Amino acid sequence: MSVWERRSRRRPGSAPADEAVSRDRALPDRDWTVLPAGSRAFRFAAPSGYLAAFELGDPAAPRIVLVPGATGSKEDFVLLAPLLADAGYFVQSHDLAGQYQSHAAGPDGTAPWDYALFVADLIAFLEAGSTPTHVLGYSFAGIVAELALAERPELFASLVLLGVPPQPGQAFRRVRWIGPLSQVLPPRRIAELIIWGIIGNLNRMPPGRLALVRLRFGLTSRRSVDEIVGLMKRMPDLRAVLRRTPIPCLVAVGDRDVWPVELHRRFARRIGADIRVYRTGHSPCETTPNQLARDLLALYRAV
């Protein structure tokens, strides 16, 4: 058991684990386009262009940066961010280049969307505030965060990998229902299937959440999604880097994630990280935010 795991056990004044579960089960649907009360929306001048962002909490407090993945946005954290800010942290999040309200950001002309573009944006965002920073990378953004850590480890206080592809190389090969097809289909066709599944609500999202998801696709750059899928078919192997890093890492995932949980467990063991598994799908930040916040705060307090 790690140091932060021991410290995260019940302490005076802390909520029991089942209380977080109960709160998550009682979450109502909402208008997901509305940022948390007290948030400050802003636009960040990144190397790829202007990124839509928000922040919440005291800027003098320890800093957390939550990075959403492809086809996602900062709104994925509207339930999680207030829990972290209320615990005494300064929370920031921004849309990735090409996604939702950052749709105009991206490479010039016909230049490709590559990992270097997203890593440069993240490093610039981290450098614009206090460091080292607690970073959470969600899905594709977890790969970006891993690369940024490898390049600029001094910027990181901790790293949380939320629903991040657990295998390097062709990341889709073990994804539920799309895995076999991903071996032969080009990235654009894989992206079509992913978007079809999301818009068609195969995951049975509530109406408020589905409205945001469909709204985002009206703005998100389709080319960015196609090329991100291509990048995920060439996922770099950073397991040795993560294993050597002195900062604490946590793998967080739903038990019905798009990748099998056993792959996530194997990945966590390989990099020497703890793992937390929640009774949900690919989006614990949206469906089990109280449980996720509990585990993040335990990690942060132990750093």
PDB file of C-alpha atoms in Angstrom:
ATOM      1  CA  MET A   1       0.000   0.000   0.000  1.00  0.00           C
ATOM      2  CA  SER A   2       1.402   3.399  -1.003  1.00  0.00           C
ATOM      3  CA  VAL A   3       1.866   6.368   1.323  1.00  0.00           C
ATOM      4  CA  TRP A   4      -1.014   8.283  -0.194  1.00  0.00           C
ATOM      5  CA  GLU A   5      -3.296   5.237   0.007  1.00  0.00           C
ATOM      6  CA  ARG A   6      -2.607   4.953   3.745  1.00  0.00           C
ATOM      7  CA  ARG A   7      -3.275   8.635   4.234  1.00  0.00           C
ATOM      8  CA  SER A   8      -6.504   8.420   2.240  1.00  0.00           C
ATOM      9  CA  ARG A   9      -8.091   6.025   4.709  1.00  0.00           C
ATOM     10  CA  ARG A  10     -10.783   7.305   7.042  1.00  0.00           C
ATOM     11  CA  ARG A  11      -9.634  10.286   9.092  1.00  0.00           C
ATOM     12  CA  PRO A  12     -11.576  12.550  11.490  1.00  0.00           C
ATOM     13  CA  GLY A  13     -13.965  14.730   9.545  1.00  0.00           C
ATOM     14  CA  SER A  14     -13.653  12.819   6.270  1.00  0.00           C
ATOM     15  CA  ALA A  15     -16.680  11.389   4.490  1.00  0.00           C
ATOM     16  CA  PRO A  16     -16.934   7.602   4.343  1.00  0.00           C
ATOM     17  CA  ALA A  17     -16.527   6.010   0.951  1.00  0.00           C
ATOM     18  CA  ASP A  18     -20.180   4.976   0.675  1.00  0.00           C
ATOM     19  CA  GLU A  19     -21.272   8.588   1.197  1.00  0.00           C
ATOM     20  CA  ALA A  20     -19.483   9.562  -2.013  1.00  0.00           C
ATOM     21  CA  VAL A  21     -21.194   6.655  -3.768  1.00  0.00           C
ATOM     22  CA  SER A  22     -24.583   7.791  -2.474  1.00  0.00           C
ATOM     23  CA  ARG A  23     -23.983  11.347  -3.640  1.00  0.00           C
ATOM     24  CA  ASP A  24     -23.034  10.157  -7.093  1.00  0.00           C
ATOM     25  CA  ARG A  25     -26.126   7.973  -7.356  1.00  0.00           C
ATOM     26  CA  ALA A  26     -28.304  10.959  -6.442  1.00  0.00           C
ATOM     27  CA  LEU A  27     -26.847  13.308  -9.072  1.00  0.00           C
ATOM     28  CA  PRO A  28     -29.592  14.880 -11.190  1.00  0.00           C
ATOM     29  CA  ASP A  29     -29.288  15.724 -14.857  1.00  0.00           C
ATOM     30  CA  ARG A  30     -28.421  19.350 -15.544  1.00  0.00           C
ATOM     31  CA  ASP A  31     -27.689  21.909 -18.215  1.00  0.00           C
ATOM     32  CA  TRP A  32     -24.126  20.853 -18.961  1.00  0.00           C
ATOM     33  CA  THR A  33     -23.377  24.005 -20.951  1.00  0.00           C
ATOM     34  CA  VAL A  34     -23.421  26.067 -17.731  1.00  0.00           C
ATOM     35  CA  LEU A  35     -20.082  26.376 -15.960  1.00  0.00           C
ATOM     36  CA  PRO A  36     -19.916  26.006 -12.153  1.00  0.00           C
ATOM     37  CA  ALA A  37     -21.058  28.949 -10.029  1.00  0.00           C
ATOM     38  CA  GLY A  38     -18.177  31.320  -9.392  1.00  0.00           C
ATOM     39  CA  SER A  39     -16.229  30.213 -12.470  1.00  0.00           C
ATOM     40  CA  ARG A  40     -14.286  32.673 -14.565  1.00  0.00           C
ATOM     41  CA  ALA A  41     -14.305  31.938 -18.301  1.00  0.00           C
ATOM     42  CA  PHE A  42     -11.325  33.109 -20.350  1.00  0.00           C
ATOM     43  CA  ARG A  43      -9.439  32.472 -23.570  1.00  0.00           C
ATOM     44  CA  PHE A  44      -5.828  31.344 -23.418  1.00  0.00           C
ATOM     45  CA  ALA A  45      -3.366  32.269 -26.158  1.00  0.00           C
ATOM     46  CA  ALA A  46      -1.718  28.896 -26.796  1.00  0.00           C
ATOM     47  CA  PRO A  47       0.820  28.082 -29.527  1.00  0.00           C
ATOM     48  CA  SER A  48      -1.970  26.571 -31.670  1.00  0.00           C
ATOM     49  CA  GLY A  49      -4.400  29.473 -31.164  1.00  0.00           C
ATOM     50  CA  TYR A  50      -6.917  30.614 -28.574  1.00  0.00           C
ATOM     51  CA  LEU A  51      -8.243  27.935 -26.221  1.00  0.00           C
ATOM     52  CA  ALA A  52     -11.527  28.333 -24.338  1.00  0.00           C
ATOM     53  CA  ALA A  53     -10.965  27.819 -20.618  1.00  0.00           C
ATOM     54  CA  PHE A  54     -12.410  28.348 -17.167  1.00  0.00           C
ATOM     55  CA  GLU A  55     -11.030  28.563 -13.655  1.00  0.00           C
ATOM     56  CA  LEU A  56     -12.523  28.182 -10.212  1.00  0.00           C
ATOM     57  CA  GLY A  57     -11.185  28.846  -6.728  1.00  0.00           C
ATOM     58  CA  ASP A  58      -8.450  30.951  -5.166  1.00  0.00           C
ATOM     59  CA  PRO A  59      -5.552  31.581  -7.604  1.00  0.00           C
ATOM     60  CA  ALA A  60      -3.182  31.540  -4.617  1.00  0.00           C
ATOM     61  CA  ALA A  61      -4.187  27.965  -3.732  1.00  0.00           C
ATOM     62  CA  PRO A  62      -2.448  24.820  -5.027  1.00  0.00           C
ATOM     63  CA  ARG A  63      -3.266  24.448  -8.715  1.00  0.00           C
ATOM     64  CA  ILE A  64      -5.035  21.637 -10.567  1.00  0.00           C
ATOM     65  CA  VAL A  65      -5.347  21.468 -14.366  1.00  0.00           C
ATOM     66  CA  LEU A  66      -8.028  19.152 -15.781  1.00  0.00           C
ATOM     67  CA  VAL A  67      -7.574  18.366 -19.485  1.00  0.00           C
ATOM     68  CA  PRO A  68     -10.507  16.904 -21.467  1.00  0.00           C
ATOM     69  CA  GLY A  69     -10.044  14.528 -24.363  1.00  0.00           C
ATOM     70  CA  ALA A  70     -10.974  14.446 -28.045  1.00  0.00           C
ATOM     71  CA  THR A  71     -14.639  15.279 -28.798  1.00  0.00           C
ATOM     72  CA  GLY A  72     -14.860  16.482 -25.179  1.00  0.00           C
ATOM     73  CA  SER A  73     -14.528  19.871 -23.506  1.00  0.00           C
ATOM     74  CA  LYS A  74     -13.914  21.630 -20.211  1.00  0.00           C
ATOM     75  CA  GLU A  75     -17.606  21.097 -19.406  1.00  0.00           C
ATOM     76  CA  ASP A  76     -16.779  17.451 -18.708  1.00  0.00           C
ATOM     77  CA  PHE A  77     -15.500  18.716 -15.341  1.00  0.00           C
ATOM     78  CA  VAL A  78     -18.380  20.953 -14.230  1.00  0.00           C
ATOM     79  CA  LEU A  79     -19.265  18.516 -11.419  1.00  0.00           C
ATOM     80  CA  LEU A  80     -15.696  17.654 -10.425  1.00  0.00           C
ATOM     81  CA  ALA A  81     -14.159  21.137 -10.392  1.00  0.00           C
ATOM     82  CA  PRO A  82     -16.335  22.602  -7.575  1.00  0.00           C
ATOM     83  CA  LEU A  83     -15.536  19.647  -5.315  1.00  0.00           C
ATOM     84  CA  LEU A  84     -11.817  20.291  -5.739  1.00  0.00           C
ATOM     85  CA  ALA A  85     -12.154  24.070  -5.399  1.00  0.00           C
ATOM     86  CA  ASP A  86     -14.241  23.705  -2.245  1.00  0.00           C
ATOM     87  CA  ALA A  87     -11.415  21.590  -0.793  1.00  0.00           C
ATOM     88  CA  GLY A  88      -8.989  24.480  -1.188  1.00  0.00           C
ATOM     89  CA  TYR A  89      -7.571  24.111  -4.702  1.00  0.00           C
ATOM     90  CA  PHE A  90      -7.395  26.390  -7.729  1.00  0.00           C
ATOM     91  CA  VAL A  91      -8.890  24.493 -10.672  1.00  0.00           C
ATOM     92  CA  GLN A  92      -8.460  25.248 -14.359  1.00  0.00           C
ATOM     93  CA  SER A  93      -9.541  23.464 -17.538  1.00  0.00           C
ATOM     94  CA  HIS A  94      -9.459  24.203 -21.262  1.00  0.00           C
ATOM     95  CA  ASP A  95     -10.803  22.671 -24.452  1.00  0.00           C
ATOM     96  CA  LEU A  96      -8.184  20.985 -26.611  1.00  0.00           C
ATOM     97  CA  ALA A  97      -7.356  22.647 -29.915  1.00  0.00           C
ATOM     98  CA  GLY A  98     -10.029  21.840 -32.487  1.00  0.00           C
ATOM     99  CA  GLN A  99     -12.606  20.843 -29.884  1.00  0.00           C
ATOM    100  CA  TYR A 100     -15.848  22.713 -29.096  1.00  0.00           C
ATOM    101  CA  GLN A 101     -15.131  26.383 -28.249  1.00  0.00           C
ATOM    102  CA  SER A 102     -11.451  25.949 -29.185  1.00  0.00           C
ATOM    103  CA  HIS A 103     -12.417  24.747 -32.670  1.00  0.00           C
ATOM    104  CA  ALA A 104     -10.515  27.551 -34.417  1.00  0.00           C
ATOM    105  CA  ALA A 105      -7.191  26.583 -32.832  1.00  0.00           C
ATOM    106  CA  GLY A 106      -4.985  24.115 -34.647  1.00  0.00           C
ATOM    107  CA  PRO A 107      -2.201  23.775 -37.196  1.00  0.00           C
ATOM    108  CA  ASP A 108      -1.685  26.258 -40.014  1.00  0.00           C
ATOM    109  CA  GLY A 109      -2.954  25.354 -43.452  1.00  0.00           C
ATOM    110  CA  THR A 110      -2.420  21.739 -44.343  1.00  0.00           C
ATOM    111  CA  ALA A 111       0.054  21.056 -41.515  1.00  0.00           C
ATOM    112  CA  PRO A 112      -0.874  17.882 -39.618  1.00  0.00           C
ATOM    113  CA  TRP A 113      -2.411  17.631 -36.200  1.00  0.00           C
ATOM    114  CA  ASP A 114       0.365  15.943 -34.252  1.00  0.00           C
ATOM    115  CA  TYR A 115       1.261  15.166 -30.664  1.00  0.00           C
ATOM    116  CA  ALA A 116       3.745  18.057 -30.608  1.00  0.00           C
ATOM    117  CA  LEU A 117       0.915  20.585 -31.144  1.00  0.00           C
ATOM    118  CA  PHE A 118      -1.122  19.355 -28.183  1.00  0.00           C
ATOM    119  CA  VAL A 119       1.942  18.963 -25.945  1.00  0.00           C
ATOM    120  CA  ALA A 120       3.097  22.514 -26.727  1.00  0.00           C
ATOM    121  CA  ASP A 121      -0.360  23.848 -25.818  1.00  0.00           C
ATOM    122  CA  LEU A 122      -0.418  21.974 -22.507  1.00  0.00           C
ATOM    123  CA  ILE A 123       3.106  23.024 -21.553  1.00  0.00           C
ATOM    124  CA  ALA A 124       2.275  26.663 -22.341  1.00  0.00           C
ATOM    125  CA  PHE A 125      -0.885  26.450 -20.233  1.00  0.00           C
ATOM    126  CA  LEU A 126       1.020  24.961 -17.297  1.00  0.00           C
ATOM    127  CA  GLU A 127       3.782  27.564 -17.579  1.00  0.00           C
ATOM    128  CA  ALA A 128       1.186  30.355 -17.453  1.00  0.00           C
ATOM    129  CA  GLY A 129       0.368  29.581 -13.799  1.00  0.00           C
ATOM    130  CA  SER A 130       1.960  28.312 -10.633  1.00  0.00           C
ATOM    131  CA  THR A 131       3.948  25.112 -10.893  1.00  0.00           C
ATOM    132  CA  PRO A 132       4.397  22.288 -10.153  1.00  0.00           C
ATOM    133  CA  THR A 133       0.757  21.568 -10.940  1.00  0.00           C
ATOM    134  CA  HIS A 134      -1.529  18.612 -10.336  1.00  0.00           C
ATOM    135  CA  VAL A 135      -2.561  17.455 -13.828  1.00  0.00           C
ATOM    136  CA  LEU A 136      -5.416  15.164 -14.854  1.00  0.00           C
ATOM    137  CA  GLY A 137      -5.492  13.947 -18.453  1.00  0.00           C
ATOM    138  CA  TYR A 138      -8.746  12.414 -19.660  1.00  0.00           C
ATOM    139  CA  SER A 139      -8.647   9.790 -22.443  1.00  0.00           C
ATOM    140  CA  PHE A 140      -6.582  11.151 -25.384  1.00  0.00           C
ATOM    141  CA  ALA A 141      -5.438  14.060 -23.208  1.00  0.00           C
ATOM    142  CA  GLY A 142      -3.814  11.528 -20.891  1.00  0.00           C
ATOM    143  CA  ILE A 143      -1.417  10.603 -23.699  1.00  0.00           C
ATOM    144  CA  VAL A 144      -0.687  14.310 -24.184  1.00  0.00           C
ATOM    145  CA  ALA A 145      -0.063  14.709 -20.448  1.00  0.00           C
ATOM    146  CA  GLU A 146       2.304  11.728 -20.440  1.00  0.00           C
ATOM    147  CA  LEU A 147       4.315  13.292 -23.268  1.00  0.00           C
ATOM    148  CA  ALA A 148       4.384  16.667 -21.507  1.00  0.00           C
ATOM    149  CA  LEU A 149       5.601  14.983 -18.326  1.00  0.00           C
ATOM    150  CA  ALA A 150       8.385  13.275 -20.250  1.00  0.00           C
ATOM    151  CA  GLU A 151       9.435  16.634 -21.713  1.00  0.00           C
ATOM    152  CA  ARG A 152       8.925  18.933 -18.706  1.00  0.00           C
ATOM    153  CA  PRO A 153       8.678  16.878 -15.501  1.00  0.00           C
ATOM    154  CA  GLU A 154       9.325  19.911 -13.282  1.00  0.00           C
ATOM    155  CA  LEU A 155       5.886  21.288 -14.206  1.00  0.00           C
ATOM    156  CA  PHE A 156       4.036  18.363 -12.597  1.00  0.00           C
ATOM    157  CA  ALA A 157       3.165  17.760  -8.938  1.00  0.00           C
ATOM    158  CA  SER A 158       1.133  14.635  -9.772  1.00  0.00           C
ATOM    159  CA  LEU A 159      -0.462  12.959 -12.774  1.00  0.00           C
ATOM    160  CA  VAL A 160      -3.881  11.325 -12.943  1.00  0.00           C
ATOM    161  CA  LEU A 161      -4.695   9.261 -16.038  1.00  0.00           C
ATOM    162  CA  LEU A 162      -8.475   9.088 -16.385  1.00  0.00           C
ATOM    163  CA  GLY A 163      -9.742   6.501 -18.870  1.00  0.00           C
ATOM    164  CA  VAL A 164      -6.449   6.719 -20.771  1.00  0.00           C
ATOM    165  CA  PRO A 165      -5.607   4.080 -23.418  1.00  0.00           C
ATOM    166  CA  PRO A 166      -3.697   1.408 -21.478  1.00  0.00           C
ATOM    167  CA  GLN A 167      -1.665  -0.025 -24.374  1.00  0.00           C
ATOM    168  CA  PRO A 168       0.817   1.677 -26.703  1.00  0.00           C
ATOM    169  CA  GLY A 169       0.728   1.254 -30.450  1.00  0.00           C
ATOM    170  CA  GLN A 170      -2.689   0.753 -32.031  1.00  0.00           C
ATOM    171  CA  ALA A 171      -4.747   1.939 -29.063  1.00  0.00           C
ATOM    172  CA  PHE A 172      -8.130   0.834 -30.441  1.00  0.00           C
ATOM    173  CA  ARG A 173      -7.299  -2.842 -30.865  1.00  0.00           C
ATOM    174  CA  ARG A 174      -8.972  -3.873 -27.585  1.00  0.00           C
ATOM    175  CA  VAL A 175     -11.770  -1.310 -27.550  1.00  0.00           C
ATOM    176  CA  ARG A 176     -15.233  -2.811 -27.130  1.00  0.00           C
ATOM    177  CA  TRP A 177     -17.144  -3.449 -30.409  1.00  0.00           C
ATOM    178  CA  ILE A 178     -14.796  -1.353 -32.540  1.00  0.00           C
ATOM    179  CA  GLY A 179     -11.564  -3.211 -31.794  1.00  0.00           C
ATOM    180  CA  PRO A 180     -11.484  -5.747 -34.653  1.00  0.00           C
ATOM    181  CA  LEU A 181     -12.642  -3.149 -37.190  1.00  0.00           C
ATOM    182  CA  SER A 182      -9.962  -0.681 -36.077  1.00  0.00           C
ATOM    183  CA  GLN A 183      -7.275  -3.010 -37.384  1.00  0.00           C
ATOM    184  CA  VAL A 184      -8.393  -2.521 -40.989  1.00  0.00           C
ATOM    185  CA  LEU A 185     -10.334   0.764 -41.099  1.00  0.00           C
ATOM    186  CA  PRO A 186      -8.632   4.132 -41.751  1.00  0.00           C
ATOM    187  CA  PRO A 187      -8.784   6.792 -39.010  1.00  0.00           C
ATOM    188  CA  ARG A 188     -11.574   8.771 -40.656  1.00  0.00           C
ATOM    189  CA  ARG A 189     -13.842   5.734 -40.775  1.00  0.00           C
ATOM    190  CA  ILE A 190     -13.079   4.885 -37.139  1.00  0.00           C
ATOM    191  CA  ALA A 191     -13.895   8.488 -36.216  1.00  0.00           C
ATOM    192  CA  GLU A 192     -17.218   8.172 -38.062  1.00  0.00           C
ATOM    193  CA  LEU A 193     -18.136   5.120 -36.002  1.00  0.00           C
ATOM    194  CA  ILE A 194     -17.138   6.816 -32.743  1.00  0.00           C
ATOM    195  CA  ILE A 195     -19.133   9.962 -33.553  1.00  0.00           C
ATOM    196  CA  TRP A 196     -22.120   7.856 -34.682  1.00  0.00           C
ATOM    197  CA  GLY A 197     -22.093   6.002 -31.375  1.00  0.00           C
ATOM    198  CA  ILE A 198     -21.845   9.204 -29.328  1.00  0.00           C
ATOM    199  CA  ILE A 199     -24.520  11.159 -31.206  1.00  0.00           C
ATOM    200  CA  GLY A 200     -26.742   8.074 -31.325  1.00  0.00           C
ATOM    201  CA  ASN A 201     -26.491   7.902 -27.528  1.00  0.00           C
ATOM    202  CA  LEU A 202     -25.448   4.266 -27.364  1.00  0.00           C
ATOM    203  CA  ASN A 203     -24.243   4.948 -23.814  1.00  0.00           C
ATOM    204  CA  ARG A 204     -27.701   6.194 -22.788  1.00  0.00           C
ATOM    205  CA  MET A 205     -26.736   9.628 -21.550  1.00  0.00           C
ATOM    206  CA  PRO A 206     -29.448  11.744 -19.882  1.00  0.00           C
ATOM    207  CA  PRO A 207     -31.033  14.508 -21.993  1.00  0.00           C
ATOM    208  CA  GLY A 208     -29.000  17.389 -20.573  1.00  0.00           C
ATOM    209  CA  ARG A 209     -25.708  15.652 -21.187  1.00  0.00           C
ATOM    210  CA  LEU A 210     -26.723  14.498 -24.650  1.00  0.00           C
ATOM    211  CA  ALA A 211     -27.664  18.068 -25.585  1.00  0.00           C
ATOM    212  CA  LEU A 212     -24.121  19.250 -24.807  1.00  0.00           C
ATOM    213  CA  VAL A 213     -22.556  16.348 -26.694  1.00  0.00           C
ATOM    214  CA  ARG A 214     -24.555  17.098 -29.827  1.00  0.00           C
ATOM    215  CA  LEU A 215     -23.962  20.844 -29.507  1.00  0.00           C
ATOM    216  CA  ARG A 216     -20.195  20.299 -29.367  1.00  0.00           C
ATOM    217  CA  PHE A 217     -20.138  18.392 -32.635  1.00  0.00           C
ATOM    218  CA  GLY A 218     -21.630  21.459 -34.325  1.00  0.00           C
ATOM    219  CA  LEU A 219     -18.376  23.297 -33.594  1.00  0.00           C
ATOM    220  CA  THR A 220     -15.652  20.677 -33.189  1.00  0.00           C
ATOM    221  CA  SER A 221     -13.277  20.389 -36.137  1.00  0.00           C
ATOM    222  CA  ARG A 222     -13.975  17.071 -37.842  1.00  0.00           C
ATOM    223  CA  ARG A 223     -10.464  17.028 -39.258  1.00  0.00           C
ATOM    224  CA  SER A 224      -9.047  17.291 -35.741  1.00  0.00           C
ATOM    225  CA  VAL A 225     -11.041  14.227 -34.646  1.00  0.00           C
ATOM    226  CA  ASP A 226      -9.945  12.216 -37.683  1.00  0.00           C
ATOM    227  CA  GLU A 227      -6.293  13.022 -37.127  1.00  0.00           C
ATOM    228  CA  ILE A 228      -6.443  12.437 -33.357  1.00  0.00           C
ATOM    229  CA  VAL A 229      -7.790   8.965 -34.112  1.00  0.00           C
ATOM    230  CA  GLY A 230      -4.795   8.532 -36.395  1.00  0.00           C
ATOM    231  CA  LEU A 231      -2.481   9.602 -33.568  1.00  0.00           C
ATOM    232  CA  MET A 232      -4.119   7.073 -31.252  1.00  0.00           C
ATOM    233  CA  LYS A 233      -3.328   4.348 -33.763  1.00  0.00           C
ATOM    234  CA  ARG A 234       0.314   5.315 -33.191  1.00  0.00           C
ATOM    235  CA  MET A 235       0.329   5.769 -29.430  1.00  0.00           C
ATOM    236  CA  PRO A 236       3.872   6.163 -28.025  1.00  0.00           C
ATOM    237  CA  ASP A 237       5.123   3.814 -25.315  1.00  0.00           C
ATOM    238  CA  LEU A 238       5.821   5.956 -22.257  1.00  0.00           C
ATOM    239  CA  ARG A 239       5.519   3.240 -19.633  1.00  0.00           C
ATOM    240  CA  ALA A 240       9.221   3.306 -18.752  1.00  0.00           C
ATOM    241  CA  VAL A 241       9.113   7.095 -18.374  1.00  0.00           C
ATOM    242  CA  LEU A 242       6.090   6.878 -16.091  1.00  0.00           C
ATOM    243  CA  ARG A 243       7.722   4.112 -14.092  1.00  0.00           C
ATOM    244  CA  ARG A 244      10.808   6.260 -13.448  1.00  0.00           C
ATOM    245  CA  THR A 245       9.024   9.488 -12.570  1.00  0.00           C
ATOM    246  CA  PRO A 246       9.216  10.452  -8.880  1.00  0.00           C
ATOM    247  CA  ILE A 247       5.817  12.150  -8.905  1.00  0.00           C
ATOM    248  CA  PRO A 248       2.782  10.116  -7.815  1.00  0.00           C
ATOM    249  CA  CYS A 249       0.564   8.763 -10.599  1.00  0.00           C
ATOM    250  CA  LEU A 250      -2.966   7.437 -10.384  1.00  0.00           C
ATOM    251  CA  VAL A 251      -4.940   5.466 -12.962  1.00  0.00           C
ATOM    252  CA  ALA A 252      -8.698   6.090 -12.641  1.00  0.00           C
ATOM    253  CA  VAL A 253     -11.229   4.204 -14.727  1.00  0.00           C
ATOM    254  CA  GLY A 254     -14.801   2.962 -14.909  1.00  0.00           C
ATOM    255  CA  ASP A 255     -15.443  -0.766 -14.663  1.00  0.00           C
ATOM    256  CA  ARG A 256     -17.312  -0.515 -17.993  1.00  0.00           C
ATOM    257  CA  ASP A 257     -14.662   1.548 -19.730  1.00  0.00           C
ATOM    258  CA  VAL A 258     -14.148   1.158 -23.468  1.00  0.00           C
ATOM    259  CA  TRP A 259     -10.928  -0.742 -22.698  1.00  0.00           C
ATOM    260  CA  PRO A 260     -11.045  -3.860 -20.467  1.00  0.00           C
ATOM    261  CA  VAL A 261     -10.333  -3.075 -16.828  1.00  0.00           C
ATOM    262  CA  GLU A 262      -7.678  -5.797 -16.694  1.00  0.00           C
ATOM    263  CA  LEU A 263      -5.659  -3.863 -19.265  1.00  0.00           C
ATOM    264  CA  HIS A 264      -5.855  -0.779 -17.058  1.00  0.00           C
ATOM    265  CA  ARG A 265      -4.769  -2.815 -14.026  1.00  0.00           C
ATOM    266  CA  ARG A 266      -1.835  -4.243 -15.985  1.00  0.00           C
ATOM    267  CA  PHE A 267      -0.870  -0.747 -17.148  1.00  0.00           C
ATOM    268  CA  ALA A 268      -1.019   0.614 -13.588  1.00  0.00           C
ATOM    269  CA  ARG A 269       1.204  -2.205 -12.340  1.00  0.00           C
ATOM    270  CA  ARG A 270       3.647  -1.630 -15.193  1.00  0.00           C
ATOM    271  CA  ILE A 271       4.087   2.060 -14.347  1.00  0.00           C
ATOM    272  CA  GLY A 272       3.987   1.598 -10.572  1.00  0.00           C
ATOM    273  CA  ALA A 273       0.748   3.557 -10.138  1.00  0.00           C
ATOM    274  CA  ASP A 274      -2.260   3.010  -7.925  1.00  0.00           C
ATOM    275  CA  ILE A 275      -5.579   2.383  -9.630  1.00  0.00           C
ATOM    276  CA  ARG A 276      -9.146   3.298  -8.731  1.00  0.00           C
ATOM    277  CA  VAL A 277     -12.071   1.604 -10.472  1.00  0.00           C
ATOM    278  CA  TYR A 278     -15.594   3.040 -10.327  1.00  0.00           C
ATOM    279  CA  ARG A 279     -18.934   1.469 -11.205  1.00  0.00           C
ATOM    280  CA  THR A 280     -19.435   3.465 -14.389  1.00  0.00           C
ATOM    281  CA  GLY A 281     -18.295   3.801 -18.004  1.00  0.00           C
ATOM    282  CA  HIS A 282     -15.649   5.937 -19.718  1.00  0.00           C
ATOM    283  CA  SER A 283     -16.545   9.175 -17.902  1.00  0.00           C
ATOM    284  CA  PRO A 284     -16.068   8.979 -14.111  1.00  0.00           C
ATOM    285  CA  CYS A 285     -15.601  12.764 -14.007  1.00  0.00           C
ATOM    286  CA  GLU A 286     -19.233  13.093 -15.125  1.00  0.00           C
ATOM    287  CA  THR A 287     -20.939  10.113 -13.468  1.00  0.00           C
ATOM    288  CA  THR A 288     -18.934   9.457 -10.265  1.00  0.00           C
ATOM    289  CA  PRO A 289     -17.381  12.878  -9.528  1.00  0.00           C
ATOM    290  CA  ASN A 290     -17.689  12.575  -5.740  1.00  0.00           C
ATOM    291  CA  GLN A 291     -15.776   9.305  -5.662  1.00  0.00           C
ATOM    292  CA  LEU A 292     -13.183  10.605  -8.098  1.00  0.00           C
ATOM    293  CA  ALA A 293     -12.747  13.838  -6.119  1.00  0.00           C
ATOM    294  CA  ARG A 294     -12.308  11.855  -2.903  1.00  0.00           C
ATOM    295  CA  ASP A 295      -9.450   9.878  -4.442  1.00  0.00           C
ATOM    296  CA  LEU A 296      -7.854  12.897  -6.120  1.00  0.00           C
ATOM    297  CA  LEU A 297      -7.840  14.850  -2.868  1.00  0.00           C
ATOM    298  CA  ALA A 298      -6.246  11.930  -1.044  1.00  0.00           C
ATOM    299  CA  LEU A 299      -3.517  11.887  -3.687  1.00  0.00           C
ATOM    300  CA  TYR A 300      -2.960  15.648  -3.580  1.00  0.00           C
ATOM    301  CA  ARG A 301      -2.825  15.839   0.190  1.00  0.00           C
ATOM    302  CA  ALA A 302      -0.104  13.208   0.288  1.00  0.00           C
ATOM    303  CA  VAL A 303       2.171  15.042  -2.173  1.00  0.00           C
TER     304      VAL A 303
END
